[in-house]
Coordinates of C-alpha atoms and ligand atoms in Angstrom, one line a residue:
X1479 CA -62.1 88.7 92.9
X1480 CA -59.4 86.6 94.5
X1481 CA -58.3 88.0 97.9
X1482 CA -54.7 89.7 97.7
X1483 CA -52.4 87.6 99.6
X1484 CA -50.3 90.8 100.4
X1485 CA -53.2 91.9 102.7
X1486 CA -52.8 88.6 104.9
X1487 CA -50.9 88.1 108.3
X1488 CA -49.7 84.5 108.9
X1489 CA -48.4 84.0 112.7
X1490 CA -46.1 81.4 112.8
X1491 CA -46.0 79.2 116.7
X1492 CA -43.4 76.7 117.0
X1493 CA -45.5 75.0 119.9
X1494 CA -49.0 74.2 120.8
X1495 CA -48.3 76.5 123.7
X1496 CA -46.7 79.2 121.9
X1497 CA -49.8 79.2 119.6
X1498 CA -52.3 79.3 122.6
X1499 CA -50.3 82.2 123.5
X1500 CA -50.9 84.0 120.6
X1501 CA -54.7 83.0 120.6
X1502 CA -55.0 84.5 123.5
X1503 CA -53.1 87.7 122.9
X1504 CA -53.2 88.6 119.7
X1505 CA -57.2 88.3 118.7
X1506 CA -58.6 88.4 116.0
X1507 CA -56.6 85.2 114.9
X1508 CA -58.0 82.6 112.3
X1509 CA -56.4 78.6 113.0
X1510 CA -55.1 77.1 109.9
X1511 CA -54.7 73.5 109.4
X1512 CA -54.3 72.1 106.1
X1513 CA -56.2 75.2 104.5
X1514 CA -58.5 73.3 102.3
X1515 CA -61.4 74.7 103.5
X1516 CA -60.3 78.3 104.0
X1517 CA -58.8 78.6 100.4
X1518 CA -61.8 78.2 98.8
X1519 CA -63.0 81.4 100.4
X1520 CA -59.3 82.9 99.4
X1521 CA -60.3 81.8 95.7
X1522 CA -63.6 83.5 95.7
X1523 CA -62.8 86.6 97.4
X1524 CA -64.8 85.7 100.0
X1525 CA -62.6 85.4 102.5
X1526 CA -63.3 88.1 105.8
X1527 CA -60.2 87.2 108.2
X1528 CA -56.9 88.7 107.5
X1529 CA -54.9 87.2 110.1
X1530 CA -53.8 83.3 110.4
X1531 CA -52.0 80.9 113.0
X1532 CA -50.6 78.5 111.1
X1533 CA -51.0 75.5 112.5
X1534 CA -49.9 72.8 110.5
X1535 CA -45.3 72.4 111.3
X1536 CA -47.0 71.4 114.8
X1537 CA -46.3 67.5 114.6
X1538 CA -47.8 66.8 118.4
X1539 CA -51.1 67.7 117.3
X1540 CA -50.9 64.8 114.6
X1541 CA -50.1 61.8 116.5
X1542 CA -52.6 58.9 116.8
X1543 CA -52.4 56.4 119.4
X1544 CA -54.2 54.6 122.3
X1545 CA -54.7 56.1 125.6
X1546 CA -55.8 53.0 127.6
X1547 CA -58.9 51.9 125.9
X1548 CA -59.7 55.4 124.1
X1549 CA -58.1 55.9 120.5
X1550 CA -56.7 59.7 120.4
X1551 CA -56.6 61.4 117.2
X1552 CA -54.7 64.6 116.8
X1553 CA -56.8 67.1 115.3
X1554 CA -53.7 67.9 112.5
X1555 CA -53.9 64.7 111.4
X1556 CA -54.7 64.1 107.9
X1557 CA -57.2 62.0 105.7
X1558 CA -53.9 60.5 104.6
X1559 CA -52.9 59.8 107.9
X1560 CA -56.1 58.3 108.7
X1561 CA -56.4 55.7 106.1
X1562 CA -53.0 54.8 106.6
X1563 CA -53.2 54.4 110.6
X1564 CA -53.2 50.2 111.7
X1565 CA -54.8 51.9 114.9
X1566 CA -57.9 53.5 113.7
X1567 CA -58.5 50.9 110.4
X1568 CA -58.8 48.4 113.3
X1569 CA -61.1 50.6 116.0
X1570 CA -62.6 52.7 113.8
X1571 CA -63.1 51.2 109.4
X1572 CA -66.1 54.1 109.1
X1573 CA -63.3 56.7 109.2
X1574 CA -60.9 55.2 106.7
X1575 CA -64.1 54.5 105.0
X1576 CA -64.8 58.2 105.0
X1577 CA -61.1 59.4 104.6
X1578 CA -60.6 57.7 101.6
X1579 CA -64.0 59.4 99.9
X1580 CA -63.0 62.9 100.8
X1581 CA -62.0 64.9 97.7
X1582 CA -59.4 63.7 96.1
X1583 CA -55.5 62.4 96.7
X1584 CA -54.4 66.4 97.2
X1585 CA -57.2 66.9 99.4
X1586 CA -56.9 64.0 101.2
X1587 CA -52.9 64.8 101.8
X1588 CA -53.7 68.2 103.6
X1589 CA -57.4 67.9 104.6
X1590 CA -57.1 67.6 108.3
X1591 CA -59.8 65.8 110.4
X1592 CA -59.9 68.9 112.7
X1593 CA -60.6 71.3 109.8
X1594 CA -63.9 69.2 109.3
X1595 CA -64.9 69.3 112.7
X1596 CA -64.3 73.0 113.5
X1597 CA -65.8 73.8 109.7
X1598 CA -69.0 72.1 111.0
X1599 CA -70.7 72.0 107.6
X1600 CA -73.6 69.6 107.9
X1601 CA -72.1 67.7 104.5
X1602 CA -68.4 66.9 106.6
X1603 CA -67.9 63.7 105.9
X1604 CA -66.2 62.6 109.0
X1605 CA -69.1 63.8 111.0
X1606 CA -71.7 60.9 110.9
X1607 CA -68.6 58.7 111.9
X1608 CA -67.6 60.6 115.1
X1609 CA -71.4 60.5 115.8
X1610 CA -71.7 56.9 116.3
X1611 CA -68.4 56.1 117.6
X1612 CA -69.7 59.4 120.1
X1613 CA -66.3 60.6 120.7
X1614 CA -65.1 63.4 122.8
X1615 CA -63.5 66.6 121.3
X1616 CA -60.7 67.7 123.5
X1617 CA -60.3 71.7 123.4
X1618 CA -57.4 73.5 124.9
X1619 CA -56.8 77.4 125.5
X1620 CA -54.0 79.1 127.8
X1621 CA -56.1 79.0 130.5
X1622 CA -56.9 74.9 129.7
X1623 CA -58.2 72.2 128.5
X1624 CA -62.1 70.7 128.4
X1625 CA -63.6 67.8 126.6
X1626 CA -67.0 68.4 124.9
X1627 CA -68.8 65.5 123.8
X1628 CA -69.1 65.4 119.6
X1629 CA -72.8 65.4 120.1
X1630 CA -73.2 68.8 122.4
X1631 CA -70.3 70.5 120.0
X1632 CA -72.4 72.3 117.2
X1633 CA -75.1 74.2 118.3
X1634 CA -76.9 75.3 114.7
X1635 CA -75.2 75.7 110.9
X1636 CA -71.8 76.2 111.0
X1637 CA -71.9 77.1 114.7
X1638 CA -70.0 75.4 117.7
X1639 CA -68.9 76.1 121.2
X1640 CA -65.3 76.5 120.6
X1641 CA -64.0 79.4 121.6
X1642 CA -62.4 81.9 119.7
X1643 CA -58.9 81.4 122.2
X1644 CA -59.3 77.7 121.7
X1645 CA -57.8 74.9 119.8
X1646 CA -59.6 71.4 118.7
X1647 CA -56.7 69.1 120.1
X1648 CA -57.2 65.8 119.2
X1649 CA -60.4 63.7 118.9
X1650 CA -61.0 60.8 121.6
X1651 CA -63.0 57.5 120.2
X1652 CA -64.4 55.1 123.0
X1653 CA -64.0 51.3 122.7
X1654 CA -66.9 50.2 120.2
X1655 CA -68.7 47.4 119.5
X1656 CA -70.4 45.5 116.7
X1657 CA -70.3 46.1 112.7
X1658 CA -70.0 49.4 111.7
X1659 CA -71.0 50.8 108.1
X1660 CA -70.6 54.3 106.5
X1661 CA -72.0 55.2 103.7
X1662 CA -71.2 58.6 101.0
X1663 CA -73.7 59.6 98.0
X1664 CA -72.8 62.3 95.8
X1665 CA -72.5 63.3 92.3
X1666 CA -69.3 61.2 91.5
X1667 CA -66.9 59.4 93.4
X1668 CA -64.5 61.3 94.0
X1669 CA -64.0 65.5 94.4
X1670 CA -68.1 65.6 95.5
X1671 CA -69.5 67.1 98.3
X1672 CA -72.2 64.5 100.2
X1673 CA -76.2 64.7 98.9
X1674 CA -76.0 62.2 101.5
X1675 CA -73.7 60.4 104.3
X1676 CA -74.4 58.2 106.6
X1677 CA -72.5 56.0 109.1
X1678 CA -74.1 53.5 111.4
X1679 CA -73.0 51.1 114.6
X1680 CA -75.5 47.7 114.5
X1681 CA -74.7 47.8 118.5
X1682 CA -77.7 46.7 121.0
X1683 CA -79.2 50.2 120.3
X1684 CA -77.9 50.5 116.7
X1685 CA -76.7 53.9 116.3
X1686 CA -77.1 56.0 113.0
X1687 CA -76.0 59.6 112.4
X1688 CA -77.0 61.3 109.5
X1689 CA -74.8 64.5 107.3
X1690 CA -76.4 66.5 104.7
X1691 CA -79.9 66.6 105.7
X1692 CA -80.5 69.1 108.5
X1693 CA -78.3 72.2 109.7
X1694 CA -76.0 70.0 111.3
X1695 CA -75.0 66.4 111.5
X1696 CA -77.8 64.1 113.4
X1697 CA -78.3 61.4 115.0
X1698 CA -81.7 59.3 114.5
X1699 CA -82.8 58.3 118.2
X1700 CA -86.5 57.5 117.1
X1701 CA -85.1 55.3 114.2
X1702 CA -82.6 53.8 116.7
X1703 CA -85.0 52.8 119.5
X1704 CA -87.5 51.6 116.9
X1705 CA -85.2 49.1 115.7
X1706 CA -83.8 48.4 118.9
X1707 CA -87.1 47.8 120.2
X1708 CA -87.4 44.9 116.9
X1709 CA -89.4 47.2 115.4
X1710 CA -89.9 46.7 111.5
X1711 CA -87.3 48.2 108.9
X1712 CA -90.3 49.5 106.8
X1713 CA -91.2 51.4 109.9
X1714 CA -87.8 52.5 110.8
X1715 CA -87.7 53.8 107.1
X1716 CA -91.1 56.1 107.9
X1717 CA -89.3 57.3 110.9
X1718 CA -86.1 57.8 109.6
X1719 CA -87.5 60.5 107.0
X1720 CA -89.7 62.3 109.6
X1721 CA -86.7 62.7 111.9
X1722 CA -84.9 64.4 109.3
X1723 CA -85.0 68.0 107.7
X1724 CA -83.3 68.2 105.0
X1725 CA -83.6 70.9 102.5
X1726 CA -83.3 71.9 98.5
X1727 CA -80.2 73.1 97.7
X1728 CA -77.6 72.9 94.4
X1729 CA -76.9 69.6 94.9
X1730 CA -80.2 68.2 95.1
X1731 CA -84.2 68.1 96.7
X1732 CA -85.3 67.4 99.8
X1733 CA -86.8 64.6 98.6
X1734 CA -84.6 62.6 96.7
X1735 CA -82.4 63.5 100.2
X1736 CA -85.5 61.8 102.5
X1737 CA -85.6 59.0 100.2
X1738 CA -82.1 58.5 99.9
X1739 CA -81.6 58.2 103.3
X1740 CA -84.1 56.0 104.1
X1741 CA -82.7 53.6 101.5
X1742 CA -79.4 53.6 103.1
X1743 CA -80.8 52.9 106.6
X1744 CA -82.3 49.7 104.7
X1745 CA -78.8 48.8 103.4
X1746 CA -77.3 49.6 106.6
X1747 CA -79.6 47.2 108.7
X1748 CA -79.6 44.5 105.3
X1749 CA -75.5 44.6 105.2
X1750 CA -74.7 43.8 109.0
X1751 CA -77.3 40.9 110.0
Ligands
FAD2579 C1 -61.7 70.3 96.2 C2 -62.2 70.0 97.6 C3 -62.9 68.8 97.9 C4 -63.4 68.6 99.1 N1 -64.2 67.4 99.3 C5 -64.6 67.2 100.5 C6 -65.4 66.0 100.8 O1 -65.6 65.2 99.9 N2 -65.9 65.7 102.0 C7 -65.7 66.6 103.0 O2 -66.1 66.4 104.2 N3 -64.9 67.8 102.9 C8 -64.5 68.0 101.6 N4 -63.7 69.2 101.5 C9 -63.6 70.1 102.6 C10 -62.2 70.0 103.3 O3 -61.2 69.4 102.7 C11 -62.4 69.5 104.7 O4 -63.4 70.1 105.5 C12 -61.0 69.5 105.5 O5 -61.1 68.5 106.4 C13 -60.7 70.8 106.3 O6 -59.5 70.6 106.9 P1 -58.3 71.7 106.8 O7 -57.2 71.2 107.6 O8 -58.0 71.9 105.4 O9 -59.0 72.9 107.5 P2 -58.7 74.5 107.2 O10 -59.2 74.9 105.9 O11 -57.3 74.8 107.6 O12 -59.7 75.1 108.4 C14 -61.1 74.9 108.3 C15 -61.7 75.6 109.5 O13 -61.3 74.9 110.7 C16 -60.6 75.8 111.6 N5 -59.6 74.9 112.2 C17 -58.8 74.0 111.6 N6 -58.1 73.2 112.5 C18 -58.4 73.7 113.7 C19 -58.0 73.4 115.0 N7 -57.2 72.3 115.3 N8 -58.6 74.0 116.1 C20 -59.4 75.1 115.8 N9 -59.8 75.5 114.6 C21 -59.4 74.8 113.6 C22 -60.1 76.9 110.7 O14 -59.9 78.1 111.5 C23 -61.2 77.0 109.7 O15 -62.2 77.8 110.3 C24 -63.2 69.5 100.2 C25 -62.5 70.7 100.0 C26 -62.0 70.9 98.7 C27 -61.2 72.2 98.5

């Protein structure tokens, strides 16, 4: 049955430092972003918190722009936002890529790229990207701020260092080089959840992360120091699907997930010669 709305508290900061305020003293308190993600367990009755931080009227936490060389991307801002930023379709394309295949237009309008991150399911499809471009998440709490790098932030399925009195702040993407590709397979177009997604960087060592096929997002370093090394793509493609671990679940086998990915790795490495 749907949760009751009546039984929900909503705490309402009008700063980033009112909220880490609250997050500090007024535990147990749930962030809420654009909500996409959290109403589905409001829908289903399966939602356990009853009390929320809204987070989203706080604007600071939206704004993209470059910090010296490093690209910063608030954590509030949204797919929308994303696709339509000059800044990161010209650092980073994989992202709009990925943006514009999340959901659909409502989605994409209050989908935040934070929400994906802290949601850490292995199918977020902004994950791969962050893996390659290997940015650094910047978390803040009252008592401060440290930057965790994407790669060290989950640490099993659906589990992550953040803190419980911390915020994801923004999102910090390195200068990059060479072609980057991103890749989404699912049931339909649009409003599908990934079978597969992968997003690649054909850099010296190419880089290639994986969502969808293991508890969390991965990167491939076997496949990537194979083909760095001018190893063979039939090879890499053998690797590739040992390195993974995907598994059977409603949206398809473990199999046709192995072989999937190993046909976009071939794409990947065909597409950016
Ligand atoms: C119909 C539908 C289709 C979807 N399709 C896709 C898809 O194709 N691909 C895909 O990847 N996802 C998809 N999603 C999932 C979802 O839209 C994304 O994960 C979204 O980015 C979550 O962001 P949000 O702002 O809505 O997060 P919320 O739902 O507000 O929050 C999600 C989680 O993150 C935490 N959180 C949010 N922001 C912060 C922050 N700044 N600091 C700390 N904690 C925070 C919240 O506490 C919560 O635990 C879909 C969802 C729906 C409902």
């Amino acid at each position: 049955m749907r949760t009751a709305v009546s039984q929900l508290q909503l705490l309402e900061p009008h700063s980033l430092k009112e909220a880490l305020i609250m997050l500090r003293d007024e535990q147990p308190l749930t962030p809420l972003a654009g909500c996409t993600d959290i109403y589905v367990n409001l829908n289903f009755g399966t939602l356990r918190e009853r009390r929320f931080l809204n987070l989203w009227n706080l604007g600071s936490l939206r704004r993209i722009a470059m910090r010296g060389k490093t690209l910063s991307i608030g954590a509030l801002a949204t797919y929308t936002d994303l696709a339509r930023s000059r800044l990161v379709c010209r650092r980073l394309p994989i992202l709009v890529a990925a943006a514009r295949e999340v959901g659909g237009v409502q989605v994409q309008n209050r989908g935040t790229i934070g929400g994906n991150i802290v949601n850490a399911s292995p199918a977020g499809d902004t994950l791969p990207v962050l893996a390659v471009a290997e940015a650094t998440l910047v978390l803040q709490s009252a008592g401060g701020t440290r930057r965790v790098p994407f790669l060290s932030f989950y640490t099993g399925y659906r589990k992550s260092v953040l803190r419980a009195d911390e915020l994801l702040i923004s999102v910090e993407i390195p200068p990059l080089s060479g072609p980057q590709w991103f890749r989404k397979v699912g049931t339909r177009a649009a409003q599908a959840i990934s079978k597969v997604v992968m997003a690649a960087i054909r850099s010296k060592t190419p880089r290639i992360a994986v969502g969808s096929v293991a508890p969390t997002v991965v990167r491939l370093p076997l496949t990537e120091s194979h083909l760095a090394s001018g190893g063979s793509i039939g090879e890499a493609k053998r690797i590739l699907a040992a390195e993974i671990a995907p598994i059977d679940d409603l949206r398809s086998t473990a199999e046709y997930r192995r072989q999937v990915a190993a046909n976009l790795l071939e794409r990947f490495w065909r597409e950016t010669k």
